[in-house]
Amino acid sequence: MTYQAPVRDHVFILRDMLNIDQHGHLPAFADASFDVVEQILEAAAQFTGEVLAPLNTVGDKHGCVLDAATNTVTTPPGFKEAYKQLCEGGWTGLGSDPAYGGQGLPHVVNLAFSEMSSSANMAFSMYPGLAHGAYSAIHTGGADDQKELYLPKMVTGEWTGTMNLTEPHCGTDLGLLRTKAVPEADGTYRISGQKIWISAGEHDMSGNIIHLVLARIEGAPAGVKGISLFIVPKFLPNADGSAGARNEGVKCVGLEEKMGIHGNATCVMQYEDAKGWLIGGENAGLKIMFVMMNEARLGVGMQGVAQGEAAYQAAVAFAKDRLQGRSLTGPKNAEGPADPIIVHPDVRRMLLESKALIEGGRAFLFWTALHGDLAHAHPDEKVREKAEDYMGLMTPVLKGYLTDKGFKVCSDAVQVHGGSGFTEHFPVSQFMRDCRIALIYEGTNGIQALDLVGRKLASKGGRAVMTFFQEIDQFIGENDGDAGLKPFITALAEVKAQMQDGTMWLMQNGLQNPDNAGAASTDYMHLFGLTGLAYMWALQVKAAQAKIAAGSSDPFYSTKVVTAQYFIERILPDAGAHLTKLKTGSATLMALPAEAF
């Protein structure tokens, strides 16, 4: 089985559902007519399918190797050459600022490429993905001279980047951070401390690695208010901008042995009086780092969809090929000894559920990413405000819900393979192992759910979620008379009412007892995810039916409608269970003393 990028679905979402050509008057979209975007998608499919996908198993089997004597890491065979091709193809600068050599394309287009890249080879795609996050943080918070020095080389991929947050004693609770920064007379800082689980922290693919490190300046306030952000390069830049002498205080002292993503170097980074430069003001590090973290969280939601897509493709290929048993309604492969397992209802249940979740999730991701583009570029302040509200509100939902469901799709793909899926002869075990980290890093899914109910819902008086409800109500009102769309409109109205009910319950009960909010958070996040997908499927059906009404007999569109029907009949009813569970509150959940477990 070879991964085939779902270009057709990307085209459908970007052109027919989102109609990105309507934004041609905006800067990022001016040079991105849909004809151009389609050519980019086709080229991306070719590159990811032919160059990255064949290295996925290689990376998994070979992994990364640390030379303890030199503190250097060698990536799996073929990775370095593939990275060179990635850079030469201009893929690293797709969505970056033209002022620094980027192509300035919409972020939603860059996300489409990132999905293909991650499906083809998740471990590999993390290297440029993290570099783009570091680029974004410097682009947002860096001084002009820092931008001029670092960004052009990060855009071309000549230099890569990392984010260094986690320490052995603190992950999510960054207020406990101990890495310290001591100011020097020349305006630099000496950075000392240890950071763990640093993806792409050391490797042999780029000429320099730009570490963004959270640290505390001596005398800074306690907790998160006293955290600053520093640029700590592996090689110190020369006056002409080239990579110079080794920053002696920066070392990778260990590689983690992991369940998956073996091709990505997950490093223990030791900083001992390493030379660093402050980015942004003192004690303003967390605000800048959140730019990177929010981008990363959307990227992780994308990884859930991407690994799900790869696993689904493998499961479909296996189900069509594997002969086992006979159809319950009589042989479908009369000449053969048995029927392919795709004839069996339970196999179809797993495949259709996977298809509905992946295609709905992709639409939700792209729809949100488009709002990110509007937040950056739209001249209308109200449009920008709504888009920014949506980015804040949707990010924890996309990260948490789509990775939960992406892992389920990977697990179901193993199930479709039966015993073969539990062996390493087939690719699905790797997809499942690689996908598992997506539920954990960039803030566990439990943390995402808490962020959603604790911060994002209440932000600005609940403006974002109320706007979302209004948008759904408007869509329902405009399309209620459309007979073909009616079942999907009815389903959307029902789940939106359930989500509204859950939202009101949280507002009334979460404030009086914070444990109620915590107990309800994961079910609420899943209720929100289901509502989002119900809306996306209604939008997709509307676009598909328009094509059918215009005379298209392409089965792609009728398949969309059937998949949407499956979603509303067999996945969406889970919303009622989530609502019932979240409204039980925290009493039973918190009743047992710790020793009773």
Coordinates of C-alpha atoms in Angstrom, one line a residue, residues 149 153 158-159 206-210 233-246:
L149 CA 19.3 37.6 10.7
K153 CA 17.4 31.2 6.5
E158 CA 18.8 26.3 5.6
W159 CA 18.3 26.8 9.4
S206 CA 20.2 21.8 8.4
G207 CA 23.2 24.1 8.8
N208 CA 22.0 25.5 12.1
I209 CA 19.3 24.9 14.7
I210 CA 17.7 27.9 16.3
P233 CA 21.4 29.0 18.3
K234 CA 23.4 25.8 17.9
F235 CA 26.0 27.8 16.0
L236 CA 26.6 31.5 16.7
P237 CA 25.8 33.6 13.7
N238 CA 28.7 35.6 12.1
A239 CA 28.5 39.3 11.3
D240 CA 27.6 38.3 7.7
G241 CA 24.7 36.1 8.9
S242 CA 26.5 32.7 8.2
A243 CA 26.7 30.0 10.9
G244 CA 29.9 30.5 12.9
A245 CA 31.4 28.9 16.0
R246 CA 29.6 26.3 18.0

